[in-house]
């Protein structure tokens, strides 16, 4: 006889139990995911809270840069040379006659010797000309003296014979001959005197020509001498040796940089600000430069038109004496005061919040137990403060800490 088998009721009950358990788990997960956001909590001592204030706010832009000498002297090589001696290194204080480098150029040194020999030769030629002129003038003066002596003697003879010719002692022919010789001697003296005058003029012109040649050779020698002296590189001004990119034994060419000297007291600040903020900077605005532990008042005097790596360079001049720690190429920080906001709402700068932007912050309710996401529009940058355009009122309390992990929550609970 066949036995009829029935399905177990127990098995059906287990199936229903498993399905029910699964539904309960799904419900629990859904409840967790839909858990009210206000129940997300954070400890009060883990966050920074501040209140909105109202008052005068100094809008500013921050930047960084270096101090730079306002007066600088770039020294370059005028001629090819070899560096023989590096006397001073960057950072050394210098005076106008301080020697920085000594260089050599054998060809220029040989040229200096040749020019010196040529100068000595021209000086000797001038001395020789002066001696020859004196000798020639003495010769002509001697002839002139002889003629004068003969003339005087003939004059006496003429006087004597003029008395004797009347008495018939001396013939008329002899007397006339004496008179003729007297007149010829007088004419010879006049010719000799004119000759001597012309000779002096010739001597003066010859001397001037030779003197000109000597002066020309002196000028050539001085030019060569200056070129050789230029191989000894001097600072040329008082200040600090900022740069000297040459080494001992290095060969340099004409035009190559040898050194950069800058003033130590006359300094300006070259400050870099971001391109997005540069449009707020204007010439004449006040600034403050931080030089190590000192803050020095300054003002904007130049804005570079070029943009490099997203930055604009601004030059500031100082309106106060600089501290002793100020040196060229020293890194500094700066604040540029772009505007004064009267009766402005402001708050200490929250984490990851920029000026001229609309951000979401957590604002505490009146009892300070709940923080609610609130949209706030920010305006000018004022260092550690930001201007508030809208979204807050004086006395409102906001969380300044980084709340990125709570950005999906509209509200959070603050626990003590």
Coordinates of C-alpha atoms in Angstrom, one line a residue:
X1 CA 0.0 0.0 0.0
X2 CA 1.4 3.4 -1.0
X3 CA 2.2 5.9 1.8
X4 CA 1.3 9.5 1.1
X5 CA 4.0 12.0 2.3
X6 CA 3.1 15.6 3.4
X7 CA 5.5 18.6 3.2
X8 CA 6.8 19.8 6.6
X9 CA 5.1 22.8 8.0
X10 CA 8.3 23.6 9.9
X11 CA 10.2 24.2 6.8
X12 CA 7.6 26.8 5.6
X13 CA 7.8 28.6 9.0
X14 CA 11.7 28.9 8.6
X15 CA 11.3 30.5 5.2
X16 CA 8.9 33.1 6.5
X17 CA 11.2 33.8 9.4
X18 CA 14.2 34.5 7.1
X19 CA 12.1 36.8 4.9
X20 CA 11.0 38.7 7.9
X21 CA 14.5 39.0 9.3
X22 CA 15.7 40.4 5.9
X23 CA 12.9 43.0 5.9
X24 CA 13.8 44.0 9.4
X25 CA 17.5 44.5 8.4
X26 CA 16.5 46.6 5.4
X27 CA 14.2 48.7 7.6
X28 CA 17.0 49.3 10.1
X29 CA 19.5 50.3 7.3
X30 CA 16.9 52.6 5.8
X31 CA 16.2 54.1 9.2
X32 CA 20.0 54.7 9.8
X33 CA 20.4 56.3 6.4
X34 CA 17.4 58.5 6.9
X35 CA 18.4 59.3 10.4
X36 CA 17.6 62.9 11.2
X37 CA 20.7 65.0 10.5
X38 CA 20.2 67.0 13.6
X39 CA 21.2 64.0 15.6
X40 CA 24.8 64.2 14.2
X41 CA 26.9 65.5 17.0
X42 CA 30.2 67.3 17.6
X43 CA 31.9 68.2 20.8
X44 CA 32.1 72.0 21.6
X45 CA 35.8 71.7 22.5
X46 CA 36.6 70.4 19.0
X47 CA 35.4 73.5 17.2
X48 CA 36.2 77.2 17.1
X49 CA 33.2 79.5 17.4
X50 CA 33.1 83.3 16.9
X51 CA 30.5 86.0 16.6
X52 CA 29.8 88.5 13.8
X53 CA 30.9 92.0 14.7
X54 CA 30.3 95.5 13.3
X55 CA 32.8 98.3 13.0
X56 CA 35.6 99.8 10.9
X57 CA 37.4 97.3 8.8
X58 CA 40.7 97.8 6.9
X59 CA 40.6 95.8 3.7
X60 CA 44.0 94.4 2.8
X61 CA 45.8 92.2 0.4
X62 CA 48.7 90.0 1.5
X63 CA 51.8 89.3 -0.5
X64 CA 55.4 88.2 -0.3
X65 CA 58.7 89.3 -1.9
X66 CA 62.2 90.6 -1.3
X67 CA 64.0 93.8 -0.5
X68 CA 65.9 95.2 -3.4
X69 CA 68.4 98.1 -3.6
X70 CA 66.9 101.1 -5.2
X71 CA 70.3 102.2 -6.4
X72 CA 72.3 99.4 -8.2
X73 CA 75.4 99.3 -10.3
X74 CA 75.9 96.4 -12.7
X75 CA 79.6 95.9 -13.5
X76 CA 80.4 94.1 -16.8
X77 CA 83.6 93.1 -18.6
X78 CA 84.7 95.7 -21.1
X79 CA 87.3 93.4 -22.7
X80 CA 88.2 89.7 -22.8
X81 CA 90.2 88.8 -19.7
X82 CA 91.0 86.1 -17.2
X83 CA 90.1 86.3 -13.5
X84 CA 93.4 86.2 -11.5
X85 CA 92.1 87.1 -8.1
X86 CA 88.7 87.1 -6.4
X87 CA 89.1 89.7 -3.6
X88 CA 85.5 90.1 -2.4
X89 CA 82.5 87.7 -2.3
X90 CA 78.8 88.4 -2.3
X91 CA 77.6 90.0 0.9
X92 CA 80.7 92.1 1.5
X93 CA 80.2 95.8 2.2
X94 CA 82.0 97.9 -0.3
X95 CA 83.1 101.5 -0.9
X96 CA 83.6 103.1 -4.3
X97 CA 87.3 102.2 -4.5
X98 CA 86.9 98.6 -3.1
X99 CA 88.5 96.0 -5.3
X100 CA 86.2 93.1 -6.1
X101 CA 88.2 91.3 -8.8
X102 CA 91.6 91.4 -10.5
X103 CA 91.9 90.2 -14.1
X104 CA 94.6 90.1 -16.7
X105 CA 94.9 90.4 -20.5
X106 CA 98.5 89.9 -21.9
X107 CA 97.8 91.7 -25.1
X108 CA 96.5 94.8 -23.4
X109 CA 99.5 94.8 -21.1
X110 CA 101.9 94.6 -24.1
X111 CA 99.9 97.4 -25.8
X112 CA 100.4 99.5 -22.6
X113 CA 104.2 99.0 -22.8
X114 CA 104.3 100.0 -26.5
X115 CA 102.2 103.1 -25.8
X116 CA 104.5 104.1 -22.9
X117 CA 107.6 103.7 -25.1
X118 CA 106.0 105.8 -27.9
X119 CA 105.2 108.5 -25.2
X120 CA 108.8 108.6 -24.1
X121 CA 109.9 108.9 -27.7
X122 CA 107.6 111.9 -28.3
X123 CA 108.8 113.6 -25.1
X124 CA 112.4 113.1 -26.3
X125 CA 111.5 114.5 -29.8
X126 CA 110.0 117.6 -28.1
X127 CA 113.1 118.2 -25.9
X128 CA 115.3 117.7 -29.0
X129 CA 113.3 120.2 -30.9
X130 CA 113.5 122.8 -28.1
X131 CA 117.3 122.4 -28.0
X132 CA 117.7 122.7 -31.8
X133 CA 115.5 125.8 -31.8
X134 CA 117.6 127.4 -29.1
X135 CA 120.8 126.5 -30.9
X136 CA 119.6 128.0 -34.2
X137 CA 118.3 131.1 -32.5
X138 CA 121.6 131.6 -30.7
X139 CA 123.4 131.4 -34.0
X140 CA 121.2 134.0 -35.6
X141 CA 121.5 136.2 -32.5
X142 CA 125.3 136.0 -32.8
X143 CA 125.1 137.2 -36.4
X144 CA 122.8 140.0 -35.3
X145 CA 125.3 141.0 -32.6
X146 CA 128.2 141.0 -35.1
X147 CA 126.2 143.2 -37.5
X148 CA 125.3 145.6 -34.7
X149 CA 128.9 145.8 -33.7
X150 CA 130.0 146.5 -37.3
X151 CA 127.2 149.0 -37.7
X152 CA 128.3 151.0 -34.7
X153 CA 131.9 150.9 -35.8
X154 CA 130.9 152.1 -39.3
X155 CA 128.8 154.9 -37.8
X156 CA 131.8 156.2 -35.8
X157 CA 133.9 156.1 -39.0
X158 CA 131.3 157.9 -40.9
X159 CA 131.2 160.7 -38.3
X160 CA 135.0 161.0 -38.3
X161 CA 135.3 161.1 -42.1
X162 CA 132.5 163.6 -42.5
X163 CA 134.8 166.2 -40.6
X164 CA 137.9 165.2 -42.5
X165 CA 136.3 165.3 -45.9
X166 CA 135.6 169.0 -45.4
X167 CA 139.2 169.6 -44.6
X168 CA 140.4 167.6 -47.6
X169 CA 142.2 165.1 -45.5
X170 CA 139.9 162.2 -46.7
X171 CA 138.8 162.0 -50.3
X172 CA 135.1 162.2 -51.2
X173 CA 135.2 158.7 -52.6
X174 CA 136.5 157.2 -49.4
X175 CA 133.8 159.0 -47.5
X176 CA 131.0 157.9 -49.9
X177 CA 132.2 154.4 -49.6
X178 CA 132.0 154.6 -45.8
X179 CA 128.5 156.0 -46.0
X180 CA 127.5 153.2 -48.4
X181 CA 128.9 150.5 -46.1
X182 CA 127.1 152.2 -43.2
X183 CA 123.8 152.0 -45.0
X184 CA 124.3 148.4 -46.1
X185 CA 125.1 147.4 -42.5
X186 CA 121.9 149.1 -41.3
X187 CA 119.9 147.2 -44.0
X188 CA 121.6 143.9 -43.0
X189 CA 120.6 144.5 -39.4
X190 CA 117.0 145.0 -40.4
X191 CA 117.0 141.8 -42.5
X192 CA 118.6 139.9 -39.7
X193 CA 116.0 141.1 -37.2
X194 CA 113.2 140.2 -39.6
X195 CA 114.9 136.8 -40.1
X196 CA 115.0 136.2 -36.3
X197 CA 111.3 137.2 -36.0
X198 CA 110.3 134.7 -38.7
X199 CA 112.5 132.1 -37.1
X200 CA 110.8 132.5 -33.8
X201 CA 107.4 132.0 -35.5
X202 CA 108.7 128.9 -37.3
X203 CA 110.0 127.6 -33.9
X204 CA 106.7 128.2 -32.2
X205 CA 104.8 126.4 -34.9
X206 CA 107.2 123.5 -34.9
X207 CA 106.9 123.3 -31.1
X208 CA 103.1 123.4 -31.3
X209 CA 103.1 120.5 -33.8
X210 CA 105.4 118.4 -31.7
X211 CA 103.5 119.3 -28.6
X212 CA 100.3 118.2 -30.3
X213 CA 101.9 114.9 -31.2
X214 CA 103.0 114.5 -27.6
X215 CA 99.5 115.2 -26.3
X216 CA 98.0 112.8 -28.8
X217 CA 100.4 110.1 -27.7
X218 CA 99.6 110.9 -24.0
X219 CA 95.9 110.5 -24.7
X220 CA 96.5 107.2 -26.5
X221 CA 98.6 106.0 -23.6
X222 CA 96.0 107.1 -21.0
X223 CA 93.3 105.3 -22.9
X224 CA 95.3 102.1 -22.9
X225 CA 96.2 102.6 -19.3
X226 CA 92.5 103.0 -18.3
X227 CA 91.7 99.8 -20.2
X228 CA 94.4 98.0 -18.2
X229 CA 93.2 99.6 -15.0
X230 CA 89.7 98.4 -15.9
X231 CA 91.0 94.9 -15.4
X232 CA 91.0 95.7 -11.7
X233 CA 87.2 95.7 -11.0
X234 CA 86.1 98.2 -8.3
X235 CA 82.7 98.6 -6.7
X236 CA 82.1 102.2 -7.9
X237 CA 79.6 103.0 -5.2
X238 CA 79.1 102.4 -1.5
X239 CA 76.8 99.5 -0.6
X240 CA 76.8 95.7 -0.6
X241 CA 78.2 93.3 -3.2
X242 CA 75.0 91.4 -4.1
X243 CA 76.3 89.2 -6.8
X244 CA 79.5 88.1 -8.5
X245 CA 79.0 85.2 -10.9
X246 CA 82.6 84.6 -11.8
X247 CA 85.3 82.2 -10.4
X248 CA 89.0 82.2 -10.1
X249 CA 90.7 81.4 -13.4
X250 CA 87.5 81.9 -15.5
X251 CA 87.8 83.6 -18.9
X252 CA 85.3 86.3 -19.5
X253 CA 84.2 88.0 -22.7
X254 CA 83.2 91.7 -23.3
X255 CA 79.8 92.4 -21.9
X256 CA 79.7 89.5 -19.4
X257 CA 78.5 90.3 -15.9
X258 CA 81.2 90.5 -13.3
X259 CA 79.4 91.9 -10.2
X260 CA 76.2 93.6 -9.0
X261 CA 76.5 96.2 -6.3
X262 CA 73.5 97.7 -4.5
X263 CA 72.9 100.4 -1.9
X264 CA 72.4 99.1 1.6
X265 CA 70.2 101.9 3.0
X266 CA 68.2 102.9 -0.1
X267 CA 65.9 99.8 -0.3
X268 CA 62.5 99.1 -1.8
X269 CA 60.2 96.1 -1.5
X270 CA 59.3 94.0 -4.5
X271 CA 56.0 92.3 -3.4
X272 CA 54.2 89.6 -5.4
X273 CA 50.4 89.5 -5.2
X274 CA 48.0 87.2 -6.9
X275 CA 46.6 88.3 -10.3
X276 CA 43.1 88.1 -9.1
X277 CA 43.8 90.6 -6.3
X278 CA 46.1 92.9 -8.3
X279 CA 43.2 94.9 -9.8
X280 CA 42.6 96.2 -6.2
X281 CA 46.1 97.6 -5.9
X282 CA 46.7 101.3 -6.8
X283 CA 49.7 103.6 -6.7
X284 CA 49.8 105.6 -3.5
X285 CA 48.0 103.0 -1.3
X286 CA 49.5 102.4 2.1
X287 CA 51.3 99.1 2.9
X288 CA 53.0 97.4 5.8
X289 CA 56.1 95.3 5.2
X290 CA 57.2 92.7 7.7
X291 CA 61.0 92.6 8.0
X292 CA 61.7 89.7 10.4
X293 CA 60.3 91.0 13.7
X294 CA 59.7 94.6 12.6
X295 CA 56.7 96.1 10.7
X296 CA 57.6 99.1 8.5
X297 CA 55.1 101.5 6.9
X298 CA 55.4 101.8 3.2
X299 CA 53.4 102.9 0.1
X300 CA 52.8 101.6 -3.4
X301 CA 55.0 103.4 -6.0
X302 CA 54.9 101.1 -9.0
X303 CA 52.9 98.2 -10.4
X304 CA 54.4 95.9 -12.9
X305 CA 52.1 95.4 -15.9
X306 CA 53.3 91.8 -16.7
X307 CA 51.9 88.7 -15.1
X308 CA 54.3 85.9 -14.3
X309 CA 53.1 82.5 -12.9
X310 CA 49.8 84.1 -11.9
X311 CA 51.5 86.8 -9.8
X312 CA 51.9 90.6 -10.3
X313 CA 54.9 92.4 -8.8
X314 CA 54.3 95.6 -6.8
X315 CA 57.1 97.9 -5.8
X316 CA 56.7 99.7 -2.4
X317 CA 58.8 102.5 -1.0
X318 CA 59.3 102.9 2.8
X319 CA 58.1 105.9 4.7
X320 CA 59.8 105.0 7.9
X321 CA 63.5 104.2 8.6
X322 CA 64.4 100.6 8.1
X323 CA 65.5 98.3 10.9
X324 CA 69.1 97.2 11.1
X325 CA 68.1 93.7 10.0
X326 CA 67.0 95.0 6.5
X327 CA 69.4 93.8 3.8
X328 CA 69.1 93.5 0.0
X329 CA 67.4 90.2 -1.2
X330 CA 65.9 89.6 2.3
X331 CA 62.6 87.8 2.1
X332 CA 59.7 89.8 3.5
X333 CA 55.9 89.6 3.9
X334 CA 53.6 92.5 3.2
X335 CA 50.1 93.8 3.6
X336 CA 48.6 96.3 1.2
X337 CA 45.7 98.3 2.5
X338 CA 43.2 98.7 -0.3
X339 CA 40.2 100.2 1.3
X340 CA 38.7 101.4 4.7
X341 CA 35.2 100.0 5.3
X342 CA 33.1 102.0 7.7
X343 CA 30.3 100.4 9.8
X344 CA 30.9 96.9 8.2
X345 CA 29.8 93.5 9.3
X346 CA 32.8 91.1 9.7
X347 CA 33.9 87.9 11.1
X348 CA 37.2 86.1 11.8
X349 CA 38.2 84.2 8.7
X350 CA 36.7 80.7 8.7
X351 CA 38.8 77.8 7.4
X352 CA 38.8 77.3 3.6
X353 CA 36.8 80.5 3.0
X354 CA 38.0 83.1 0.5
X355 CA 37.0 86.8 0.0
X356 CA 34.5 87.8 -2.7
X357 CA 32.7 84.4 -2.5
X358 CA 29.5 82.8 -1.3
X359 CA 30.1 80.0 1.2
X360 CA 28.1 77.7 3.5
X361 CA 28.8 78.0 7.3
X362 CA 27.3 76.4 10.3
X363 CA 25.4 79.1 12.4
X364 CA 24.5 78.3 16.0
X365 CA 21.0 78.8 17.2
X366 CA 20.1 81.1 20.1
X367 CA 20.9 78.5 22.8
X368 CA 24.1 77.4 21.1
X369 CA 23.0 73.7 21.0
X370 CA 22.3 73.3 17.3
X371 CA 24.3 74.5 14.3
X372 CA 22.5 75.0 11.0
X373 CA 24.0 75.4 7.5
X374 CA 23.7 79.0 6.4
X375 CA 24.7 80.7 3.1
X376 CA 26.9 83.7 3.7
X377 CA 28.3 86.1 1.1
X378 CA 31.7 87.5 1.8
X379 CA 33.2 90.8 0.6
X380 CA 36.6 92.4 1.2
X381 CA 39.6 90.7 2.7
X382 CA 40.9 92.2 5.9
X383 CA 43.7 89.9 7.0
X384 CA 42.3 87.7 9.8
X385 CA 38.8 89.1 9.1
X386 CA 36.4 88.9 6.2
X387 CA 33.6 91.4 5.4
X388 CA 30.1 90.0 5.4
X389 CA 27.8 91.2 2.6
X390 CA 24.7 89.1 3.4
X391 CA 23.6 86.0 5.3
X392 CA 24.4 87.1 8.9
X393 CA 23.7 89.8 11.5
X394 CA 25.7 91.3 14.3
X395 CA 26.0 88.8 17.2
X396 CA 25.4 85.7 15.1
X397 CA 27.7 82.8 16.1
X398 CA 29.4 80.7 13.4
X399 CA 31.7 77.7 13.5
X400 CA 35.1 78.7 12.0
X401 CA 36.6 75.1 12.0
X402 CA 36.9 72.9 9.0
X403 CA 33.4 71.2 8.7
X404 CA 34.0 69.5 5.4
X405 CA 33.0 66.1 6.9
X406 CA 29.6 67.6 7.8
X407 CA 28.8 69.2 4.4
X408 CA 26.0 66.6 3.8
X409 CA 24.3 67.6 7.1
X410 CA 21.9 70.5 7.3
X411 CA 22.1 70.6 11.1
X412 CA 24.4 69.2 13.8
X413 CA 24.2 69.0 17.6
X414 CA 26.8 70.7 19.8
X415 CA 27.5 68.7 22.9
X416 CA 29.5 69.9 25.9

